[in-house]
Amino acid sequence: MTKVKKALIAGSVLVCLLAVSVKALRASGIRNAGVDLETGMQVSTLPLDSMDRLEMQSVKKGGVDPVKTTADIATFRGRRALRVVSQDLLTGTTTPTGGQSLAIIKTSDFKDGTIEADVAGGPREGAQPDTRGFVGIAFRVQDHGSRYECFYLRMTNGRADDQIRRNHSTQYVSEPDFPWNRLREENPGVYESYVDLDPSGWTRIKIVVSGTKAKLFVNGADQPSLIVNDLKLGDTHGPVALWTGSDTEAYFSNLTIR
């Protein structure tokens, strides 16, 4: 076989493989994927302008009924995005259950690397006055949302007049065994911190994970806003999810996993 024929065959095979890859990516709902030339890591980007490949889960707390969750595609600040509304009140009461809602990226399986997304949100219409608006990213999700690690923002705390509230602007949790209240009680100030937040606009968050360590960066800052050196689930893996807390209307856009 001549060198020319070999080259033609190799080229045809490469084209076929590329075509198969493109079809697979389209089927997965991932609009953009490739390899970071600097790090050599696989990169997946989802604009989150459709419900494709999302598994919605409402996580109940303490044996109560799951929170009522609605999810759709809406426009926020001129951008199409995933909207998740968590209506977290027990029927006939004004007491939040402390539940969460997860939009799990079914095609993801994350261990170490970087997760970035634009998030926005605040207390839903009709929420209690002490609701802060809780929006974040969960990772290494297991058992359809029953276990996960998570960084989230308390959207109205960053510019509050009360300094204690400001100090609680960012939060790490590991559900179900290490919720925020247990971590705050046993290790005050260790798993939460201050960061400036504008609840009226988009906020860019980045989570960098390696083994049992993770860092949260906000709005392109060079330094992390929160560092966790002992992820409670250990060195494991699982899907990434878009996380919404109690009585919150949240928006998510431009998710990148690498």
XYZ file of C-alpha atoms in Angstrom:
258
model
C 0.000 0.000 0.000
C 1.424 3.379 -0.977
C 2.054 6.181 1.502
C -0.617 8.274 -0.244
C -3.274 5.563 0.177
C -2.310 5.090 3.842
C -2.647 8.811 4.430
C -6.065 8.896 2.729
C -7.315 5.958 4.833
C -6.007 7.512 8.054
C -7.667 10.798 7.154
C -11.002 9.090 6.481
C -10.868 7.277 9.817
C -10.102 10.536 11.614
C -13.067 12.282 9.974
C -15.379 9.418 10.989
C -14.143 9.532 14.574
C -14.661 13.288 14.728
C -18.189 12.929 13.358
C -19.042 10.300 15.967
C -17.612 12.521 18.724
C -19.657 15.531 17.621
C -22.863 13.455 17.545
C -22.129 12.103 21.029
C -21.545 15.586 22.413
C -24.755 16.881 20.873
C -26.667 13.961 22.339
C -25.212 14.677 25.781
C -26.425 18.268 25.750
C -22.852 19.601 25.939
C -22.518 22.492 23.500
C -18.775 22.932 23.712
C -16.112 20.408 24.644
C -12.429 19.992 24.039
C -9.038 19.818 25.671
C -7.347 22.674 27.497
C -4.053 23.036 25.634
C -2.267 24.366 28.716
C -3.360 21.684 31.182
C -4.327 18.825 28.857
C -7.604 18.423 30.789
C -10.971 17.675 29.182
C -13.277 20.700 29.170
C -17.092 20.590 29.019
C -19.205 23.740 28.697
C -22.987 23.940 29.115
C -24.750 27.275 28.544
C -27.705 26.024 30.645
C -30.235 27.486 28.217
C -32.220 24.236 28.104
C -33.313 21.484 30.490
C -31.388 18.828 28.567
C -29.427 16.364 30.703
C -30.632 17.793 34.015
C -32.024 15.578 36.765
C -34.023 17.602 39.284
C -33.956 16.412 42.893
C -35.475 17.940 46.027
C -33.633 16.805 49.123
C -35.706 16.453 52.275
C -34.391 17.107 55.754
C -35.334 15.414 58.993
C -37.995 13.179 57.493
C -40.246 15.995 56.242
C -41.736 16.091 52.767
C -39.378 17.297 50.029
C -39.426 20.986 49.160
C -41.544 22.068 46.209
C -39.211 22.803 43.317
C -39.965 24.373 39.958
C -37.355 24.581 37.217
C -37.489 26.167 33.764
C -35.560 28.321 31.322
C -36.019 32.050 31.856
C -34.308 35.347 31.071
C -32.304 37.152 33.751
C -30.349 40.315 33.005
C -30.778 39.751 29.282
C -29.504 36.169 29.353
C -31.315 32.851 28.935
C -30.572 30.709 31.969
C -31.797 27.883 34.152
C -34.173 29.148 36.853
C -34.827 27.073 39.961
C -37.357 28.141 42.590
C -37.383 26.356 45.944
C -40.601 26.815 47.940
C -39.465 25.461 51.271
C -42.264 25.700 53.825
C -44.190 22.966 55.552
C -47.870 23.064 54.651
C -49.800 25.356 56.984
C -46.678 26.755 58.714
C -44.125 29.527 58.312
C -41.178 27.306 59.246
C -38.651 26.427 56.508
C -37.605 22.768 56.419
C -34.007 23.499 55.466
C -34.305 21.448 52.295
C -32.332 21.914 49.095
C -32.927 21.498 45.377
C -30.376 20.008 42.985
C -30.214 20.178 39.197
C -27.785 17.312 38.597
C -25.740 17.261 35.376
C -26.382 13.635 34.460
C -23.510 13.429 31.950
C -20.881 14.601 34.477
C -18.578 12.556 36.705
C -16.261 14.876 38.616
C -13.369 13.982 40.902
C -10.603 16.596 40.712
C -10.482 19.743 38.623
C -12.290 23.062 38.221
C -15.978 23.989 38.075
C -17.078 27.472 37.007
C -20.529 29.023 36.576
C -22.431 32.290 36.594
C -25.049 32.374 39.360
C -27.653 34.842 40.559
C -30.633 34.869 42.867
C -32.231 35.877 46.110
C -35.205 35.156 48.361
C -38.216 33.934 46.374
C -41.426 35.933 46.333
C -43.292 35.259 49.573
C -40.204 34.081 51.489
C -39.758 34.861 55.175
C -37.851 38.088 56.032
C -34.779 36.234 57.321
C -34.278 34.302 54.068
C -30.919 35.178 52.510
C -31.081 33.633 49.035
C -28.857 30.550 48.829
C -27.208 29.684 45.487
C -24.241 27.417 44.791
C -22.603 24.424 43.147
C -22.573 20.866 44.507
C -19.979 18.331 43.404
C -19.151 14.655 43.851
C -22.904 14.093 44.163
C -23.913 10.558 45.150
C -27.155 8.546 45.294
C -29.238 11.049 43.291
C -28.488 13.930 45.619
C -28.605 12.272 49.028
C -24.858 12.913 49.560
C -22.674 15.700 48.171
C -20.105 18.412 48.802
C -21.165 22.020 48.167
C -20.043 25.637 48.165
C -22.819 28.211 48.177
C -23.404 31.944 48.566
C -25.849 33.734 50.839
C -26.681 36.327 48.234
C -28.032 39.142 50.448
C -25.333 38.854 53.133
C -22.379 40.325 51.236
C -23.602 43.923 51.553
C -25.630 43.642 54.755
C -25.282 46.340 57.436
C -24.596 43.667 60.057
C -20.957 42.502 60.126
C -21.832 39.034 61.425
C -24.101 38.497 58.422
C -21.299 39.652 56.122
C -18.986 37.082 57.670
C -21.496 34.395 56.607
C -21.541 35.268 52.885
C -19.914 32.038 51.658
C -20.492 28.543 53.014
C -19.171 24.995 52.601
C -21.392 22.045 53.534
C -21.244 18.281 53.133
C -24.682 16.741 53.170
C -26.187 14.986 54.957
C -23.776 14.689 57.884
C -22.224 18.166 57.940
C -24.888 20.846 57.354
C -24.060 24.501 57.899
C -25.395 24.678 61.456
C -23.296 21.747 62.665
C -20.150 23.135 61.033
C -20.767 26.604 62.485
C -21.418 25.226 65.967
C -18.407 22.879 66.049
C -15.947 25.037 64.062
C -17.024 28.713 64.141
C -15.744 30.688 61.154
C -13.851 27.776 59.574
C -16.271 26.787 56.810
C -17.702 30.203 55.910
C -16.341 33.653 55.131
C -17.026 37.137 53.778
C -17.115 38.108 50.116
C -18.697 41.075 48.379
C -21.899 40.038 46.586
C -24.302 42.015 44.407
C -27.630 40.150 44.524
C -29.001 42.200 41.618
C -26.552 40.816 39.026
C -24.544 37.817 37.902
C -21.771 36.422 40.110
C -18.993 34.230 38.679
C -17.904 31.414 40.976
C -15.043 28.960 40.539
C -14.411 25.839 42.601
C -11.025 24.112 42.438
C -10.897 20.575 43.888
C -7.934 18.282 44.506
C -8.312 15.180 46.658
C -9.797 16.276 49.979
C -9.073 19.978 49.430
C -11.208 22.611 47.694
C -11.134 26.370 47.134
C -13.896 28.812 46.235
C -13.100 31.861 44.075
C -15.637 34.636 43.431
C -15.819 37.074 40.519
C -12.397 36.307 39.075
C -10.432 37.001 42.250
C -6.837 35.741 42.329
C -7.222 34.632 45.936
C -9.903 32.221 47.207
C -12.729 33.483 49.370
C -12.988 30.150 51.189
C -10.568 27.232 51.612
C -11.542 23.756 52.830
C -8.751 21.300 53.577
C -10.880 18.382 54.760
C -13.744 17.602 52.388
C -16.022 15.441 54.510
C -16.880 12.812 51.881
C -13.201 12.108 51.347
C -11.417 11.567 48.036
C -14.387 10.428 45.957
C -16.202 11.352 42.739
C -19.673 11.949 41.309
C -21.775 14.321 39.210
C -21.832 18.108 39.440
C -25.121 19.803 40.371
C -26.585 23.305 40.479
C -27.685 23.888 44.071
C -30.550 26.021 45.396
C -31.268 26.443 49.096
C -34.319 27.178 51.206
C -36.956 29.574 49.780
C -34.714 30.868 46.985
C -35.156 31.868 43.345
C -31.850 31.020 41.646
C -30.417 31.414 38.140
C -27.523 29.482 36.564
C -25.621 30.047 33.314
C -22.380 29.147 31.524
C -21.269 26.078 33.435
C -17.750 24.831 32.685
C -16.256 21.625 34.085
C -12.606 20.783 33.499
